[in-house]
Amino acid sequence: MVPHLQTALKGPLLDLERRILDATPRIERWFRLEWQEHTPPFYCSVDLRNAGFKIAPIDTNLFPAGFDLLSREMLPLAVQAAMAAIEKYCPDARNLLLIPQRGATDPAYLTHLARLASVLRQTGLHVRFGNLDAARGESVMIELPDGGSLRLEPLVRQGRRLGLDGFDPCSILLNDDLATGEPAILDGLHEQVLLPPLHAGWRTRRKSNHVAAYAAVSKRFAKLIDVDPWLIGPAHVSVAPANLLTGEGEARLVRSVDTVLRQVRAKYRELRIRETPFVVLKPDAGSHGADVVTLRSTADVRALPHDARLRLSAGADDDGAVGILVQEGVHTMESVEGASSEPVVYMVDRFVVGGYYRTHARRNRDESLDAPGGRIVPLPFDSSCLMPDASAGPEAGANRFYAYGVIARLALLAAAIELEQTDPDQSLYG
Amino acid sequence: MVPHLQTALKGPLLDLERRILDATPRIERWFRLEWQEHTPPFYCSVDLRNAGFKIAPIDTNLFPAGFDLLSREMLPLAVQAAMAAIEKYCPDARNLLLIPQRGATDPAYLTHLARLASVLRQTGLHVRFGNLDAARGESVMIELPDGGSLRLEPLVRQGRRLGLDGFDPCSILLNDDLATGEPAILDGLHEQVLLPPLHAGWRTRRKSNHVAAYAAVSKRFAKLIDVDPWLIGPAHVSVAPANLLTGEGEARLVRSVDTVLRQVRAKYRELRIRETPFVVLKPDAGSHGADVVTLRSTADVRALPHDARLRLSAGADDDGAVGILVQEGVHTMESVEGASSEPVVYMVDRFVVGGYYRTHARRNRDESLDAPGGRIVPLPFDSSCLMPDASAGPEAGANRFYAYGVIARLALLAAAIELEQTDPDQSLYG
C-alpha cells in the first residue's frame, strides 16, 4: 500500500505508470508473496528519478535520516508499520536501543532522531539513545531546536548483550551507516536483534550487490506487468577494482563506460528519446552522494580531473584500487519551483510511510542532488485522491505517486535479497 | 496505534485520559502481548461515550457499515491494517468474496460497500460481491450515488466451498449481521476463512457474553494503569429470560435494575458526580439501537409501556421470554453543533483506522443516538497534533482521541475473547 502524496510532475502519466496502476491488485499480491519469502529491512529510504520515459531508483539507504521531514499526517502509518516490524522481531519487546550516527550534532539530524524515537515509543517501546562515540564516556544532553532535549548515553557491553546502564534492550536499531567501520562493541550480538544487521553497513556493503539484486527483482516484476525492465532501472556494469590515481585498470573502466553508453544509446534510439545519454560513476563501497561523478563519453574517463579521481578513491584498498559502479544516468524531469527535484520514498518494514522531494537549485537534471546547497520539500498528503485510481486523470498526483511507491518497494525487496545473499551466516537461509 | 482525530469535546482532559496518555508505551506493549494471545476480529466499530468522568464503550459492532464515512486521509491506514489481516488469514489470497447485508439498497450502504471493496483491492485482492438474498437468482447491477455501479452476484456453493460463478475465493468477508438467521449456504465452510465467523452473527451472539468479556479485559487494563475499572466501562447485570408481555420473571428484572442503579448511585456519591443515574435495557440478542430502553428507577420497569415491551421482546424464544441486559447508562458530554454526539471508532484487525461522530439533534445526552433522524459528522485528521503527546495541552484533540482509541481497542479485545469463548469448535483453543 502506498499513501497518497503529491508529485512535482504534473504531466500525463507515462505508459509505464498506467500499466502499474492497471495491475494494482496483481502487484500488491506479488509483493505480499515476496514478503513471505524475504524479510524487509527495518527501515529504508529510496531516491527515485522519473525521466519522463522511465522511473528508476538511484540510491537505497538502509540507515535513513530525515524522519522529521515526513509529513505529520503520515506518522500513524509509520507507527503502524513499525508495530508490524516489532511484532516480527521481538513481540514482547519492552526496550529498544537506538544508536545514532557518530558525532551527531546537526540540529536537523537530532530532530530526525527525536521523531524516529517518538514513532517507536508509540509502538509500546521505551527508547533510549546509545553513543557509538567511544571518546565520550559520560551521558551527553543535547538540546533540540524545538526546545526539547535528547540524552546520548554510553554503551554498556556485557557478554553477548549490549545496552545502557540499567537498560537491557531486546532490539537495537542502528542509524549509523558504519561507513567509518564496524565498532567492536557491536560485534557478536547473537542474543539481541541488531537492525539492520552489521553487514548492511557501508564497511561491508557493496553497491554492485544491490544493483545486481535489483536487476533480478526488476526483471521478474517487469515480466509480471509486461514492460521492458529497462523502464524501471538503470543499466549498469560493475568494474573490478582499478587504481584511478596510477591509471592501473582504467582501460576496464573505459570499456564499461562504453558498454553502458552503448546500451543507453540503443534504447534511446529504439524509443525515440531525444536526450543525451550519460553515466554516473560511483565507488562500489561508500555512502556519499558527493562521490558521484557524471560522464558523457569515454573520453571523459581519461579526462577525469584529479579531485574526482581522489573522491572516487576514498574507499580504496591498500593498493589504491577501488571497485567502481558504472550506472546509466537517469535525468529527472521533476522540478519544484524551478529547481531540479527527485522524490525520496520512505519505508518502514514493507510499507511505504511517506516521502519528500530533494531539490537543488544549482544542479542540473543530470547531476546528483544529494549535495551541499540542496533543500528538502516535504510531500503533503493529496487529500483529493485517496487511493490510486486508474479511472482518475493524469493530473492525479496520487496516481503518479503510487507508481513511485511500487518502484521504491522493488528497491526495498532488492535490499532484502541483497542482505540475505551477503549475510555471513548463510545457515539462516535453507 | 491510534491516528489523530479531532474530538468534539474541548474541555480539559479527564484524570483518566491523562493516565492513559502517561502510560502510552506500557499500554501499547500490553496490547501487543494481548494480540499474541488473541486474534482480533477482521473489522469492528465501537460506539463510545465520554461522560466527563468516565469513558465507556456502549456497542461493539462486528459487521460495521460506514467505511465511506471515514476521512479519506485515513484510508491508507485501513489498507495497511487490512494487509496485515490478509497475510494472517490467507497469505497467498487472490480472491475475496464480500457478502453485503441482505436486501441492501440504501445508497449510503452501497457507498460504504464500494469503499470497503476499494480498501481490500488495494491489498492485492480481487473483490466481488455475493448476494445472500436467495430470491435473486441472477446478477444485479446496482447504481451508486457517485455514478459508479456494483454487481451483486448469486452465490454458488460447491461442497465445502462457497464462491461465485468462475470465482473461487480464499476468504469470505461477511457484512450482514445475520440477525435474520444463519443461511444454510454459509454453513460448514471448513476450507475457506469466513470473517467474522458465523457465531459472531446476531442469531448466535449475546450481549451478555460481550460485556462479561469486556468486564474481565477492562479489569486487567485498569490494574495496568491503576484506575477504577468503573471509569472505563458501564456496570451491568444480565437477566435470565423473562416474559415482558405476561410479566413472568419481571421481578428479576426489577431487582437487576435496582442493583445497577445502586452501584451507580454509590459511585456517583463517592466521586461527587451530580448527575441522575439511569440504566438502559437491551435485549441480550438483537442488533438494533432502536431496541434500547432508558429507565431512571425500578418503578419505570413496572411502568414500561407496551411498545417498549414489544421492542425488547422482538427476539423472544417460543415461550415469549427474552434475556435482558441491564446496563448502566452513560451520559455523553460531547456535542457537535449543539446536538448530542458520540464517537464511533473503526478498527481493522488490531489497528484503529478512523472514526466519526454520530449526532442526534432530537435526542438527549442519556438516550441512544443510533435512531432515525440522527446524522454523521466525519472526524477529520487533527493535523496540528501528530501523536498523543502528554506534554501537549488539554485542547489537543489528538490526546483525547488517543484515549478513545485505547478504550475502543479494549472492546475489540473483549470481542476477540468473546468469539473464542463462544466458538462451537473449542478444539482450536488449547
PDB file of N, CA and C in Angstrom, chain B residues 191-277:
ATOM      1  N   GLU B 191     -13.139 -25.154   4.474  1.00  0.00           N
ATOM      2  CA  GLU B 191     -11.950 -24.947   3.632  1.00  0.00           C
ATOM      3  C   GLU B 191     -11.638 -23.481   3.387  1.00  0.00           C
ATOM      4  N   GLN B 192     -12.578 -22.617   3.666  1.00  0.00           N
ATOM      5  CA  GLN B 192     -12.372 -21.191   3.428  1.00  0.00           C
ATOM      6  C   GLN B 192     -12.492 -20.438   4.746  1.00  0.00           C
ATOM      7  N   VAL B 193     -11.890 -19.276   4.791  1.00  0.00           N
ATOM      8  CA  VAL B 193     -11.967 -18.466   6.007  1.00  0.00           C
ATOM      9  C   VAL B 193     -13.197 -17.570   5.920  1.00  0.00           C
ATOM     10  N   LEU B 194     -14.112 -17.725   6.869  1.00  0.00           N
ATOM     11  CA  LEU B 194     -15.277 -16.852   6.935  1.00  0.00           C
ATOM     12  C   LEU B 194     -15.008 -15.801   8.011  1.00  0.00           C
ATOM     13  N   LEU B 195     -15.043 -14.535   7.613  1.00  0.00           N
ATOM     14  CA  LEU B 195     -14.692 -13.428   8.511  1.00  0.00           C
ATOM     15  C   LEU B 195     -15.869 -12.464   8.648  1.00  0.00           C
ATOM     16  N   PRO B 196     -16.334 -12.158   9.851  1.00  0.00           N
ATOM     17  CA  PRO B 196     -16.044 -12.903  11.082  1.00  0.00           C
ATOM     18  C   PRO B 196     -16.762 -14.243  11.027  1.00  0.00           C
ATOM     19  N   PRO B 197     -16.525 -15.154  11.986  1.00  0.00           N
ATOM     20  CA  PRO B 197     -17.163 -16.471  11.930  1.00  0.00           C
ATOM     21  C   PRO B 197     -18.667 -16.371  12.167  1.00  0.00           C
ATOM     22  N   LEU B 198     -19.382 -17.432  11.786  1.00  0.00           N
ATOM     23  CA  LEU B 198     -20.851 -17.454  11.900  1.00  0.00           C
ATOM     24  C   LEU B 198     -21.345 -17.079  13.301  1.00  0.00           C
ATOM     25  N   HIS B 199     -20.634 -17.533  14.330  1.00  0.00           N
ATOM     26  CA  HIS B 199     -21.156 -17.301  15.681  1.00  0.00           C
ATOM     27  C   HIS B 199     -20.963 -15.848  16.127  1.00  0.00           C
ATOM     28  N   ALA B 200     -20.371 -15.016  15.265  1.00  0.00           N
ATOM     29  CA  ALA B 200     -20.338 -13.573  15.535  1.00  0.00           C
ATOM     30  C   ALA B 200     -21.648 -12.906  15.118  1.00  0.00           C
ATOM     31  N   GLY B 201     -22.461 -13.630  14.365  1.00  0.00           N
ATOM     32  CA  GLY B 201     -23.729 -13.067  13.893  1.00  0.00           C
ATOM     33  C   GLY B 201     -24.751 -12.986  15.022  1.00  0.00           C
ATOM     34  N   TRP B 202     -25.717 -12.091  14.866  1.00  0.00           N
ATOM     35  CA  TRP B 202     -26.660 -11.827  15.953  1.00  0.00           C
ATOM     36  C   TRP B 202     -27.648 -12.955  16.213  1.00  0.00           C
ATOM     37  N   ARG B 203     -27.699 -13.947  15.312  1.00  0.00           N
ATOM     38  CA  ARG B 203     -28.551 -15.080  15.631  1.00  0.00           C
ATOM     39  C   ARG B 203     -27.956 -15.857  16.824  1.00  0.00           C
ATOM     40  N   THR B 204     -26.645 -15.831  16.940  1.00  0.00           N
ATOM     41  CA  THR B 204     -25.957 -16.587  17.994  1.00  0.00           C
ATOM     42  C   THR B 204     -25.417 -15.680  19.099  1.00  0.00           C
ATOM     43  N   ARG B 205     -24.958 -14.497  18.696  1.00  0.00           N
ATOM     44  CA  ARG B 205     -24.228 -13.640  19.625  1.00  0.00           C
ATOM     45  C   ARG B 205     -25.143 -13.126  20.740  1.00  0.00           C
ATOM     46  N   ARG B 206     -24.589 -12.991  21.957  1.00  0.00           N
ATOM     47  CA  ARG B 206     -25.337 -12.448  23.092  1.00  0.00           C
ATOM     48  C   ARG B 206     -24.528 -11.305  23.692  1.00  0.00           C
ATOM     49  N   LYS B 207     -25.208 -10.198  23.938  1.00  0.00           N
ATOM     50  CA  LYS B 207     -24.521  -9.048  24.521  1.00  0.00           C
ATOM     51  C   LYS B 207     -23.918  -9.392  25.881  1.00  0.00           C
ATOM     52  N   SER B 208     -24.607 -10.304  26.611  1.00  0.00           N
ATOM     53  CA  SER B 208     -24.118 -10.662  27.952  1.00  0.00           C
ATOM     54  C   SER B 208     -22.712 -11.274  27.877  1.00  0.00           C
ATOM     55  N   ASN B 209     -22.428 -12.051  26.813  1.00  0.00           N
ATOM     56  CA  ASN B 209     -21.086 -12.613  26.671  1.00  0.00           C
ATOM     57  C   ASN B 209     -20.056 -11.513  26.427  1.00  0.00           C
ATOM     58  N   HIS B 210     -20.456 -10.552  25.596  1.00  0.00           N
ATOM     59  CA  HIS B 210     -19.508  -9.482  25.286  1.00  0.00           C
ATOM     60  C   HIS B 210     -19.208  -8.637  26.520  1.00  0.00           C
ATOM     61  N   VAL B 211     -20.253  -8.247  27.253  1.00  0.00           N
ATOM     62  CA  VAL B 211     -19.993  -7.367  28.405  1.00  0.00           C
ATOM     63  C   VAL B 211     -19.233  -8.115  29.498  1.00  0.00           C
ATOM     64  N   ALA B 212     -19.457  -9.438  29.598  1.00  0.00           N
ATOM     65  CA  ALA B 212     -18.678 -10.208  30.576  1.00  0.00           C
ATOM     66  C   ALA B 212     -17.205 -10.219  30.174  1.00  0.00           C
ATOM     67  N   ALA B 213     -16.946 -10.420  28.870  1.00  0.00           N
ATOM     68  CA  ALA B 213     -15.552 -10.404  28.403  1.00  0.00           C
ATOM     69  C   ALA B 213     -14.959  -9.017  28.587  1.00  0.00           C
ATOM     70  N   TYR B 214     -15.761  -7.988  28.316  1.00  0.00           N
ATOM     71  CA  TYR B 214     -15.255  -6.615  28.489  1.00  0.00           C
ATOM     72  C   TYR B 214     -14.933  -6.327  29.950  1.00  0.00           C
ATOM     73  N   ALA B 215     -15.791  -6.832  30.848  1.00  0.00           N
ATOM     74  CA  ALA B 215     -15.550  -6.597  32.269  1.00  0.00           C
ATOM     75  C   ALA B 215     -14.208  -7.195  32.684  1.00  0.00           C
ATOM     76  N   ALA B 216     -13.915  -8.402  32.170  1.00  0.00           N
ATOM     77  CA  ALA B 216     -12.650  -9.050  32.530  1.00  0.00           C
ATOM     78  C   ALA B 216     -11.460  -8.295  31.935  1.00  0.00           C
ATOM     79  N   VAL B 217     -11.578  -7.911  30.657  1.00  0.00           N
ATOM     80  CA  VAL B 217     -10.496  -7.179  29.981  1.00  0.00           C
ATOM     81  C   VAL B 217     -10.258  -5.834  30.665  1.00  0.00           C
ATOM     82  N   SER B 218     -11.341  -5.110  30.941  1.00  0.00           N
ATOM     83  CA  SER B 218     -11.184  -3.763  31.485  1.00  0.00           C
ATOM     84  C   SER B 218     -10.640  -3.809  32.916  1.00  0.00           C
ATOM     85  N   LYS B 219     -10.936  -4.894  33.627  1.00  0.00           N
ATOM     86  CA  LYS B 219     -10.396  -5.042  34.972  1.00  0.00           C
ATOM     87  C   LYS B 219      -8.870  -5.193  34.925  1.00  0.00           C
ATOM     88  N   ARG B 220      -8.398  -6.033  34.003  1.00  0.00           N
ATOM     89  CA  ARG B 220      -6.945  -6.207  33.864  1.00  0.00           C
ATOM     90  C   ARG B 220      -6.283  -4.911  33.422  1.00  0.00           C
ATOM     91  N   PHE B 221      -6.934  -4.240  32.471  1.00  0.00           N
ATOM     92  CA  PHE B 221      -6.354  -2.989  31.960  1.00  0.00           C
ATOM     93  C   PHE B 221      -6.333  -1.907  33.036  1.00  0.00           C
ATOM     94  N   ALA B 222      -7.410  -1.841  33.802  1.00  0.00           N
ATOM     95  CA  ALA B 222      -7.496  -0.821  34.855  1.00  0.00           C
ATOM     96  C   ALA B 222      -6.368  -1.015  35.870  1.00  0.00           C
ATOM     97  N   LYS B 223      -6.036  -2.287  36.127  1.00  0.00           N
ATOM     98  CA  LYS B 223      -4.939  -2.582  37.048  1.00  0.00           C
ATOM     99  C   LYS B 223      -3.620  -2.092  36.442  1.00  0.00           C
ATOM    100  N   LEU B 224      -3.466  -2.307  35.146  1.00  0.00           N
ATOM    101  CA  LEU B 224      -2.231  -1.883  34.454  1.00  0.00           C
ATOM    102  C   LEU B 224      -1.979  -0.398  34.634  1.00  0.00           C
ATOM    103  N   ILE B 225      -3.045   0.413  34.479  1.00  0.00           N
ATOM    104  CA  ILE B 225      -2.819   1.861  34.562  1.00  0.00           C
ATOM    105  C   ILE B 225      -3.324   2.427  35.892  1.00  0.00           C
ATOM    106  N   ASP B 226      -3.701   1.534  36.792  1.00  0.00           N
ATOM    107  CA  ASP B 226      -4.054   1.936  38.153  1.00  0.00           C
ATOM    108  C   ASP B 226      -5.226   2.926  38.208  1.00  0.00           C
ATOM    109  N   VAL B 227      -6.350   2.503  37.617  1.00  0.00           N
ATOM    110  CA  VAL B 227      -7.589   3.287  37.747  1.00  0.00           C
ATOM    111  C   VAL B 227      -8.719   2.340  38.164  1.00  0.00           C
ATOM    112  N   ASP B 228      -9.800   2.905  38.628  1.00  0.00           N
ATOM    113  CA  ASP B 228     -11.005   2.151  38.948  1.00  0.00           C
ATOM    114  C   ASP B 228     -11.616   1.639  37.634  1.00  0.00           C
ATOM    115  N   PRO B 229     -11.821   0.317  37.500  1.00  0.00           N
ATOM    116  CA  PRO B 229     -12.373  -0.210  36.235  1.00  0.00           C
ATOM    117  C   PRO B 229     -13.719   0.416  35.875  1.00  0.00           C
ATOM    118  N   TRP B 230     -14.427   0.920  36.883  1.00  0.00           N
ATOM    119  CA  TRP B 230     -15.731   1.540  36.599  1.00  0.00           C
ATOM    120  C   TRP B 230     -15.581   2.758  35.696  1.00  0.00           C
ATOM    121  N   LEU B 231     -14.388   3.361  35.699  1.00  0.00           N
ATOM    122  CA  LEU B 231     -14.172   4.561  34.871  1.00  0.00           C
ATOM    123  C   LEU B 231     -14.084   4.248  33.385  1.00  0.00           C
ATOM    124  N   ILE B 232     -13.934   2.946  33.042  1.00  0.00           N
ATOM    125  CA  ILE B 232     -13.792   2.616  31.615  1.00  0.00           C
ATOM    126  C   ILE B 232     -14.867   1.652  31.127  1.00  0.00           C
ATOM    127  N   GLY B 233     -15.928   1.462  31.915  1.00  0.00           N
ATOM    128  CA  GLY B 233     -16.995   0.595  31.408  1.00  0.00           C
ATOM    129  C   GLY B 233     -18.265   0.766  32.208  1.00  0.00           C
ATOM    130  N   PRO B 234     -19.383   0.402  31.625  1.00  0.00           N
ATOM    131  CA  PRO B 234     -20.658   0.513  32.340  1.00  0.00           C
ATOM    132  C   PRO B 234     -20.858  -0.680  33.278  1.00  0.00           C
ATOM    133  N   ALA B 235     -21.399  -0.421  34.476  1.00  0.00           N
ATOM    134  CA  ALA B 235     -21.855  -1.525  35.322  1.00  0.00           C
ATOM    135  C   ALA B 235     -22.982  -2.252  34.587  1.00  0.00           C
ATOM    136  N   HIS B 236     -23.162  -3.538  34.887  1.00  0.00           N
ATOM    137  CA  HIS B 236     -24.226  -4.257  34.181  1.00  0.00           C
ATOM    138  C   HIS B 236     -24.641  -5.495  34.964  1.00  0.00           C
ATOM    139  N   VAL B 237     -25.839  -5.968  34.678  1.00  0.00           N
ATOM    140  CA  VAL B 237     -26.320  -7.265  35.152  1.00  0.00           C
ATOM    141  C   VAL B 237     -27.057  -7.916  33.984  1.00  0.00           C
ATOM    142  N   SER B 238     -26.790  -9.195  33.761  1.00  0.00           N
ATOM    143  CA  SER B 238     -27.539  -9.926  32.727  1.00  0.00           C
ATOM    144  C   SER B 238     -28.704 -10.645  33.385  1.00  0.00           C
ATOM    145  N   VAL B 239     -29.885 -10.440  32.863  1.00  0.00           N
ATOM    146  CA  VAL B 239     -31.087 -11.004  33.458  1.00  0.00           C
ATOM    147  C   VAL B 239     -31.522 -12.243  32.666  1.00  0.00           C
ATOM    148  N   ALA B 240     -31.739 -13.348  33.373  1.00  0.00           N
ATOM    149  CA  ALA B 240     -32.205 -14.572  32.723  1.00  0.00           C
ATOM    150  C   ALA B 240     -33.548 -14.295  32.056  1.00  0.00           C
ATOM    151  N   PRO B 241     -33.861 -15.030  30.975  1.00  0.00           N
ATOM    152  CA  PRO B 241     -35.048 -14.710  30.180  1.00  0.00           C
ATOM    153  C   PRO B 241     -36.317 -14.469  31.007  1.00  0.00           C
ATOM    154  N   ALA B 242     -36.960 -13.376  30.700  1.00  0.00           N
ATOM    155  CA  ALA B 242     -38.229 -13.006  31.335  1.00  0.00           C
ATOM    156  C   ALA B 242     -39.231 -12.721  30.219  1.00  0.00           C
ATOM    157  N   ASN B 243     -40.509 -12.898  30.544  1.00  0.00           N
ATOM    158  CA  ASN B 243     -41.546 -12.595  29.568  1.00  0.00           C
ATOM    159  C   ASN B 243     -42.134 -11.227  29.898  1.00  0.00           C
ATOM    160  N   LEU B 244     -41.770 -10.240  29.125  1.00  0.00           N
ATOM    161  CA  LEU B 244     -42.157  -8.872  29.433  1.00  0.00           C
ATOM    162  C   LEU B 244     -43.607  -8.604  29.070  1.00  0.00           C
ATOM    163  N   LEU B 245     -44.190  -9.502  28.301  1.00  0.00           N
ATOM    164  CA  LEU B 245     -45.580  -9.281  27.897  1.00  0.00           C
ATOM    165  C   LEU B 245     -46.543  -9.869  28.918  1.00  0.00           C
ATOM    166  N   THR B 246     -46.167 -11.023  29.530  1.00  0.00           N
ATOM    167  CA  THR B 246     -47.018 -11.603  30.586  1.00  0.00           C
ATOM    168  C   THR B 246     -46.570 -11.129  31.964  1.00  0.00           C
ATOM    169  N   GLY B 247     -45.372 -10.582  32.072  1.00  0.00           N
ATOM    170  CA  GLY B 247     -44.866 -10.137  33.365  1.00  0.00           C
ATOM    171  C   GLY B 247     -44.125 -11.240  34.110  1.00  0.00           C
ATOM    172  N   GLU B 248     -44.049 -12.433  33.502  1.00  0.00           N
ATOM    173  CA  GLU B 248     -43.378 -13.555  34.152  1.00  0.00           C
ATOM    174  C   GLU B 248     -41.870 -13.300  34.211  1.00  0.00           C
ATOM    175  N   GLY B 249     -41.308 -13.296  35.409  1.00  0.00           N
ATOM    176  CA  GLY B 249     -39.871 -13.056  35.567  1.00  0.00           C
ATOM    177  C   GLY B 249     -39.531 -11.586  35.691  1.00  0.00           C
ATOM    178  N   GLU B 250     -40.543 -10.715  35.689  1.00  0.00           N
ATOM    179  CA  GLU B 250     -40.275  -9.272  35.718  1.00  0.00           C
ATOM    180  C   GLU B 250     -39.626  -8.850  37.035  1.00  0.00           C
ATOM    181  N   ALA B 251     -39.929  -9.605  38.101  1.00  0.00           N
ATOM    182  CA  ALA B 251     -39.345  -9.276  39.411  1.00  0.00           C
ATOM    183  C   ALA B 251     -37.813  -9.337  39.332  1.00  0.00           C
ATOM    184  N   ARG B 252     -37.291 -10.336  38.591  1.00  0.00           N
ATOM    185  CA  ARG B 252     -35.835 -10.453  38.402  1.00  0.00           C
ATOM    186  C   ARG B 252     -35.284  -9.201  37.734  1.00  0.00           C
ATOM    187  N   LEU B 253     -36.030  -8.731  36.741  1.00  0.00           N
ATOM    188  CA  LEU B 253     -35.600  -7.547  36.009  1.00  0.00           C
ATOM    189  C   LEU B 253     -35.583  -6.332  36.928  1.00  0.00           C
ATOM    190  N   VAL B 254     -36.633  -6.214  37.761  1.00  0.00           N
ATOM    191  CA  VAL B 254     -36.712  -5.090  38.703  1.00  0.00           C
ATOM    192  C   VAL B 254     -35.503  -5.122  39.650  1.00  0.00           C
ATOM    193  N   ARG B 255     -35.208  -6.328  40.195  1.00  0.00           N
ATOM    194  CA  ARG B 255     -34.074  -6.446  41.113  1.00  0.00           C
ATOM    195  C   ARG B 255     -32.762  -6.068  40.427  1.00  0.00           C
ATOM    196  N   SER B 256     -32.621  -6.461  39.162  1.00  0.00           N
ATOM    197  CA  SER B 256     -31.374  -6.167  38.442  1.00  0.00           C
ATOM    198  C   SER B 256     -31.229  -4.672  38.186  1.00  0.00           C
ATOM    199  N   VAL B 257     -32.332  -4.036  37.802  1.00  0.00           N
ATOM    200  CA  VAL B 257     -32.295  -2.581  37.588  1.00  0.00           C
ATOM    201  C   VAL B 257     -31.906  -1.896  38.898  1.00  0.00           C
ATOM    202  N   ASP B 258     -32.495  -2.392  39.998  1.00  0.00           N
ATOM    203  CA  ASP B 258     -32.183  -1.838  41.313  1.00  0.00           C
ATOM    204  C   ASP B 258     -30.695  -2.011  41.631  1.00  0.00           C
ATOM    205  N   THR B 259     -30.167  -3.200  41.367  1.00  0.00           N
ATOM    206  CA  THR B 259     -28.747  -3.481  41.631  1.00  0.00           C
ATOM    207  C   THR B 259     -27.846  -2.501  40.882  1.00  0.00           C
ATOM    208  N   VAL B 260     -28.118  -2.331  39.577  1.00  0.00           N
ATOM    209  CA  VAL B 260     -27.256  -1.456  38.767  1.00  0.00           C
ATOM    210  C   VAL B 260     -27.394  -0.008  39.226  1.00  0.00           C
ATOM    211  N   LEU B 261     -28.646   0.432  39.493  1.00  0.00           N
ATOM    212  CA  LEU B 261     -28.842   1.825  39.936  1.00  0.00           C
ATOM    213  C   LEU B 261     -28.121   2.084  41.260  1.00  0.00           C
ATOM    214  N   ARG B 262     -28.186   1.090  42.201  1.00  0.00           N
ATOM    215  CA  ARG B 262     -27.488   1.243  43.487  1.00  0.00           C
ATOM    216  C   ARG B 262     -25.980   1.389  43.281  1.00  0.00           C
ATOM    217  N   GLN B 263     -25.439   0.524  42.413  1.00  0.00           N
ATOM    218  CA  GLN B 263     -23.989   0.595  42.138  1.00  0.00           C
ATOM    219  C   GLN B 263     -23.611   1.973  41.614  1.00  0.00           C
ATOM    220  N   VAL B 264     -24.402   2.447  40.664  1.00  0.00           N
ATOM    221  CA  VAL B 264     -24.076   3.720  40.029  1.00  0.00           C
ATOM    222  C   VAL B 264     -24.236   4.866  41.034  1.00  0.00           C
ATOM    223  N   ARG B 265     -25.323   4.813  41.837  1.00  0.00           N
ATOM    224  CA  ARG B 265     -25.514   5.872  42.840  1.00  0.00           C
ATOM    225  C   ARG B 265     -24.345   5.921  43.817  1.00  0.00           C
ATOM    226  N   ALA B 266     -23.874   4.729  44.217  1.00  0.00           N
ATOM    227  CA  ALA B 266     -22.751   4.685  45.159  1.00  0.00           C
ATOM    228  C   ALA B 266     -21.510   5.329  44.528  1.00  0.00           C
ATOM    229  N   LYS B 267     -21.268   5.018  43.268  1.00  0.00           N
ATOM    230  CA  LYS B 267     -20.105   5.594  42.574  1.00  0.00           C
ATOM    231  C   LYS B 267     -20.263   7.103  42.438  1.00  0.00           C
ATOM    232  N   TYR B 268     -21.454   7.532  42.080  1.00  0.00           N
ATOM    233  CA  TYR B 268     -21.696   8.970  41.924  1.00  0.00           C
ATOM    234  C   TYR B 268     -21.428   9.688  43.247  1.00  0.00           C
ATOM    235  N   ARG B 269     -21.915   9.092  44.364  1.00  0.00           N
ATOM    236  CA  ARG B 269     -21.678   9.708  45.674  1.00  0.00           C
ATOM    237  C   ARG B 269     -20.178   9.775  45.960  1.00  0.00           C
ATOM    238  N   GLU B 270     -19.519   8.623  45.750  1.00  0.00           N
ATOM    239  CA  GLU B 270     -18.080   8.529  46.041  1.00  0.00           C
ATOM    240  C   GLU B 270     -17.295   9.589  45.259  1.00  0.00           C
ATOM    241  N   LEU B 271     -17.668   9.801  44.010  1.00  0.00           N
ATOM    242  CA  LEU B 271     -16.905  10.716  43.150  1.00  0.00           C
ATOM    243  C   LEU B 271     -17.570  12.094  43.030  1.00  0.00           C
ATOM    244  N   ARG B 272     -18.612  12.321  43.878  1.00  0.00           N
ATOM    245  CA  ARG B 272     -19.307  13.608  43.896  1.00  0.00           C
ATOM    246  C   ARG B 272     -19.789  14.025  42.501  1.00  0.00           C
ATOM    247  N   ILE B 273     -20.414  13.105  41.828  1.00  0.00           N
ATOM    248  CA  ILE B 273     -20.938  13.391  40.491  1.00  0.00           C
ATOM    249  C   ILE B 273     -22.408  13.790  40.628  1.00  0.00           C
ATOM    250  N   ARG B 274     -22.738  14.947  40.120  1.00  0.00           N
ATOM    251  CA  ARG B 274     -24.105  15.454  40.250  1.00  0.00           C
ATOM    252  C   ARG B 274     -24.930  15.177  38.999  1.00  0.00           C
ATOM    253  N   GLU B 275     -25.042  13.909  38.678  1.00  0.00           N
ATOM    254  CA  GLU B 275     -25.878  13.539  37.543  1.00  0.00           C
ATOM    255  C   GLU B 275     -26.950  12.606  38.074  1.00  0.00           C
ATOM    256  N   THR B 276     -28.015  12.434  37.298  1.00  0.00           N
ATOM    257  CA  THR B 276     -29.051  11.465  37.677  1.00  0.00           C
ATOM    258  C   THR B 276     -28.710  10.118  37.051  1.00  0.00           C
ATOM    259  N   PRO B 277     -28.490   9.097  37.882  1.00  0.00           N
ATOM    260  CA  PRO B 277     -28.177   7.782  37.314  1.00  0.00           C
ATOM    261  C   PRO B 277     -29.328   7.262  36.468  1.00  0.00           C
TER     262      PRO B 277
END
